[in-house]
PDB file of C-alpha atoms in Angstrom:
ATOM      1  CA  MET A   1       7.121 -16.334 -13.616  1.00 75.00           C
ATOM      2  CA  TYR A   2       6.134 -17.095 -17.186  1.00 85.00           C
ATOM      3  CA  ASP A   3       7.487 -19.964 -19.256  1.00 87.00           C
ATOM      4  CA  MET A   4       9.379 -19.325 -22.498  1.00 90.00           C
ATOM      5  CA  GLY A   5       6.392 -20.359 -24.643  1.00 92.00           C
ATOM      6  CA  THR A   6       4.195 -17.711 -23.051  1.00 92.00           C
ATOM      7  CA  ARG A   7       6.905 -15.109 -23.459  1.00 92.00           C
ATOM      8  CA  LYS A   8       7.416 -15.943 -27.150  1.00 94.00           C
ATOM      9  CA  ARG A   9       3.671 -15.952 -27.903  1.00 94.00           C
ATOM     10  CA  THR A  10       3.303 -12.587 -26.190  1.00 94.00           C
ATOM     11  CA  LEU A  11       6.180 -11.050 -28.133  1.00 94.00           C
ATOM     12  CA  ALA A  12       4.778 -12.514 -31.360  1.00 95.00           C
ATOM     13  CA  LEU A  13       1.582 -10.525 -30.794  1.00 95.00           C
ATOM     14  CA  LEU A  14       3.684  -7.373 -30.599  1.00 94.00           C
ATOM     15  CA  ASP A  15       5.550  -8.366 -33.772  1.00 94.00           C
ATOM     16  CA  ARG A  16       2.192  -8.557 -35.567  1.00 95.00           C
ATOM     17  CA  GLY A  17       1.660  -4.879 -34.825  1.00 94.00           C
ATOM     18  CA  ARG A  18      -0.484  -5.114 -31.720  1.00 94.00           C
ATOM     19  CA  SER A  19      -0.081  -2.415 -29.089  1.00 94.00           C
ATOM     20  CA  LEU A  20       1.577  -3.154 -25.789  1.00 93.00           C
ATOM     21  CA  ASN A  21      -1.628  -2.210 -23.965  1.00 93.00           C
ATOM     22  CA  SER A  22      -3.849  -4.546 -26.019  1.00 94.00           C
ATOM     23  CA  VAL A  23      -1.426  -7.462 -25.621  1.00 94.00           C
ATOM     24  CA  SER A  24      -1.283  -6.851 -21.882  1.00 93.00           C
ATOM     25  CA  LYS A  25      -5.074  -6.800 -21.593  1.00 93.00           C
ATOM     26  CA  GLU A  26      -5.480  -9.940 -23.700  1.00 93.00           C
ATOM     27  CA  THR A  27      -2.818 -11.987 -21.937  1.00 93.00           C
ATOM     28  CA  GLY A  28      -3.150 -10.596 -18.413  1.00 93.00           C
ATOM     29  CA  ILE A  29       0.600  -9.973 -18.346  1.00 93.00           C
ATOM     30  CA  SER A  30       1.767  -6.600 -17.087  1.00 93.00           C
ATOM     31  CA  ARG A  31       3.112  -4.088 -19.579  1.00 93.00           C
ATOM     32  CA  ALA A  32       6.294  -3.821 -17.501  1.00 92.00           C
ATOM     33  CA  ALA A  33       6.950  -7.560 -17.863  1.00 92.00           C
ATOM     34  CA  ILE A  34       6.329  -7.455 -21.608  1.00 93.00           C
ATOM     35  CA  ARG A  35       8.646  -4.449 -22.008  1.00 92.00           C
ATOM     36  CA  SER A  36      11.378  -6.270 -20.102  1.00 91.00           C
ATOM     37  CA  TRP A  37      10.954  -9.313 -22.392  1.00 92.00           C
ATOM     38  CA  GLN A  38      11.519  -7.052 -25.402  1.00 93.00           C
ATOM     39  CA  VAL A  39      14.979  -6.378 -23.990  1.00 90.00           C
ATOM     40  CA  ARG A  40      15.703  -9.828 -22.602  1.00 88.00           C
ATOM     41  CA  ILE A  41      13.417 -12.808 -23.123  1.00 85.00           C
ATOM     42  CA  GLU A  42      15.327 -15.257 -20.921  1.00 84.00           C
ATOM     43  CA  PRO A  43      14.627 -15.161 -17.192  1.00 78.00           C
ATOM     44  CA  LEU A  44      17.313 -13.523 -15.107  1.00 71.00           C
ATOM     45  CA  ASP A  45      19.714 -15.908 -13.459  1.00 66.00           C
ATOM     46  CA  GLY A  46      19.698 -15.992  -9.739  1.00 59.00           C
ATOM     47  CA  ASN A  47      18.977 -18.309  -6.919  1.00 59.00           C
ATOM     48  CA  ARG A  48      15.228 -17.899  -6.668  1.00 61.00           C
ATOM     49  CA  SER A  49      14.812 -21.340  -5.164  1.00 65.00           C
ATOM     50  CA  GLN A  50      15.645 -19.925  -1.740  1.00 69.00           C
ATOM     51  CA  PRO A  51      12.538 -18.384  -0.190  1.00 69.00           C
ATOM     52  CA  CYS A  52      12.633 -15.025   1.472  1.00 74.00           C
ATOM     53  CA  PRO A  53      13.848 -15.512   5.071  1.00 74.00           C
ATOM     54  CA  ARG A  54      10.751 -13.716   6.364  1.00 71.00           C
ATOM     55  CA  CYS A  55       8.386 -15.894   4.272  1.00 76.00           C
ATOM     56  CA  ARG A  56       9.571 -19.291   5.476  1.00 77.00           C
ATOM     57  CA  ALA A  57       7.386 -21.513   7.667  1.00 78.00           C
ATOM     58  CA  ILE A  58       9.434 -20.263  10.620  1.00 82.00           C
ATOM     59  CA  PRO A  59      10.475 -16.671   9.800  1.00 78.00           C
ATOM     60  CA  GLU A  60      14.157 -15.899  10.260  1.00 79.00           C
ATOM     61  CA  GLU A  61      16.046 -12.664  10.487  1.00 77.00           C
ATOM     62  CA  PRO A  62      17.218 -11.533   7.035  1.00 75.00           C
ATOM     63  CA  ASP A  63      20.919 -11.277   6.190  1.00 78.00           C
ATOM     64  CA  GLU A  64      20.401  -7.600   5.343  1.00 77.00           C
ATOM     65  CA  PRO A  65      17.694  -6.187   7.651  1.00 72.00           C
ATOM     66  CA  ALA A  66      17.764  -2.818   5.863  1.00 72.00           C
ATOM     67  CA  ALA A  67      16.392  -4.513   2.743  1.00 70.00           C
ATOM     68  CA  TYR A  68      13.221  -5.334   4.691  1.00 70.00           C
ATOM     69  CA  ALA A  69      12.776  -1.968   6.406  1.00 69.00           C
ATOM     70  CA  TYR A  70       9.756  -1.148   4.240  1.00 66.00           C
ATOM     71  CA  LEU A  71       7.860  -4.002   5.931  1.00 67.00           C
ATOM     72  CA  GLN A  72       7.961  -2.361   9.354  1.00 65.00           C
ATOM     73  CA  ARG A  73       4.659  -1.001  10.507  1.00 63.00           C
ATOM     74  CA  TYR A  74       4.310   2.065  12.614  1.00 64.00           C
ATOM     75  CA  GLU A  75       0.991   1.596  14.325  1.00 70.00           C
ATOM     76  CA  TYR A  76      -0.289   4.162  16.707  1.00 75.00           C
ATOM     77  CA  PRO A  77      -3.704   5.008  18.098  1.00 82.00           C
ATOM     78  CA  ARG A  78      -5.674   7.698  16.348  1.00 87.00           C
ATOM     79  CA  TYR A  79      -9.235   8.837  15.947  1.00 90.00           C
ATOM     80  CA  PHE A  80     -11.263   9.453  12.806  1.00 90.00           C
ATOM     81  CA  PHE A  81     -14.581  11.217  12.629  1.00 92.00           C
ATOM     82  CA  THR A  82     -16.631  10.963   9.461  1.00 94.00           C
ATOM     83  CA  ASN A  83     -19.785  12.868   8.605  1.00 95.00           C
ATOM     84  CA  LYS A  84     -21.372  14.397   5.498  1.00 94.00           C
ATOM     85  CA  SER A  85     -22.966  17.331   7.310  1.00 94.00           C
ATOM     86  CA  SER A  86     -20.811  20.443   7.303  1.00 92.00           C
ATOM     87  CA  ASP A  87     -22.729  21.746  10.357  1.00 94.00           C
ATOM     88  CA  ILE A  88     -21.923  18.644  12.392  1.00 95.00           C
ATOM     89  CA  MET A  89     -18.300  18.737  11.209  1.00 95.00           C
ATOM     90  CA  ARG A  90     -18.073  22.363  12.337  1.00 95.00           C
ATOM     91  CA  LEU A  91     -19.616  21.554  15.756  1.00 96.00           C
ATOM     92  CA  PHE A  92     -17.124  18.722  16.187  1.00 95.00           C
ATOM     93  CA  THR A  93     -14.063  20.743  15.155  1.00 96.00           C
ATOM     94  CA  ASP A  94     -15.162  23.728  17.254  1.00 96.00           C
ATOM     95  CA  THR A  95     -15.402  21.399  20.264  1.00 94.00           C
ATOM     96  CA  LEU A  96     -11.977  19.915  19.512  1.00 95.00           C
ATOM     97  CA  ASP A  97     -10.529  23.421  19.370  1.00 96.00           C
ATOM     98  CA  ALA A  98     -12.216  24.328  22.671  1.00 94.00           C
ATOM     99  CA  VAL A  99     -10.659  21.380  24.516  1.00 92.00           C
ATOM    100  CA  GLY A 100      -7.244  21.766  22.864  1.00 94.00           C
ATOM    101  CA  VAL A 101      -7.230  18.767  20.529  1.00 95.00           C
ATOM    102  CA  ASP A 102      -5.157  19.188  17.342  1.00 96.00           C
ATOM    103  CA  TRP A 103      -6.907  17.848  14.255  1.00 96.00           C
ATOM    104  CA  LYS A 104      -6.592  17.731  10.487  1.00 96.00           C
ATOM    105  CA  GLN A 105      -9.208  17.485   7.782  1.00 95.00           C
ATOM    106  CA  PRO A 106      -7.849  15.253   4.994  1.00 92.00           C
ATOM    107  CA  ASN A 107     -11.035  15.661   2.938  1.00 92.00           C
ATOM    108  CA  SER A 108     -14.505  17.165   3.209  1.00 90.00           C
ATOM    109  CA  ARG A 109     -15.959  14.245   5.192  1.00 93.00           C
ATOM    110  CA  ASN A 110     -13.205  13.232   7.629  1.00 95.00           C
ATOM    111  CA  ILE A 111     -11.453  14.615  10.669  1.00 95.00           C
ATOM    112  CA  SER A 112      -8.230  12.927  11.806  1.00 94.00           C
ATOM    113  CA  ILE A 113      -6.766  13.142  15.296  1.00 94.00           C
ATOM    114  CA  ALA A 114      -3.330  11.554  15.344  1.00 91.00           C
ATOM    115  CA  ARG A 115      -0.920  13.595  17.474  1.00 92.00           C
ATOM    116  CA  VAL A 116       0.075  11.740  20.640  1.00 89.00           C
ATOM    117  CA  ALA A 117      -1.018  14.515  23.021  1.00 92.00           C
ATOM    118  CA  SER A 118      -4.343  14.949  21.219  1.00 93.00           C
ATOM    119  CA  VAL A 119      -5.039  11.215  21.220  1.00 90.00           C
ATOM    120  CA  ALA A 120      -4.318  11.212  24.978  1.00 89.00           C
ATOM    121  CA  LEU A 121      -6.842  14.035  25.450  1.00 90.00           C
ATOM    122  CA  MET A 122      -9.432  12.079  23.449  1.00 90.00           C
ATOM    123  CA  ASP A 123      -8.705   8.922  25.449  1.00 87.00           C
ATOM    124  CA  ALA A 124      -9.229  10.873  28.680  1.00 86.00           C
ATOM    125  CA  ARG A 125     -12.568  12.275  27.508  1.00 83.00           C
ATOM    126  CA  VAL A 126     -14.136   9.498  25.405  1.00 83.00           C
ATOM    127  CA  ARG A 127     -12.157   6.434  26.543  1.00 75.00           C
ATOM    128  CA  PRO A 128      -9.761   4.507  24.302  1.00 66.00           C
ATOM    129  CA  LYS A 129     -11.471   2.916  21.317  1.00 59.00           C
ATOM    130  CA  TYR A 130      -9.672  -0.437  21.629  1.00 59.00           C
TER     131      TYR A 130
END
């Protein structure tokens, strides 16, 4: 959070005709923050002295768990194969097809195996990687 002096100095640069981008680069303050100060320079009221319940020394359950749903991680085992050689990639994917492993190619260098049944097949043939 920026003090009022910083906010006023930043807005003064804009008043002198400087672009939002140049002021942001010079001050290190995001363009979004500067734009919001053009509408309202005073900080928003609110009880910001209370830390997030999940960020306390001993994390607590939040009052509204749905507000923290984006923090949940969905971790699952998967395999990635990376190689620059198109011949080796083709040999690998042909072998995956032959043993019934579903795969995807997110880019020219990577093969991803993430479906549960396919990961189980890989685990059975090459052992789990963890």
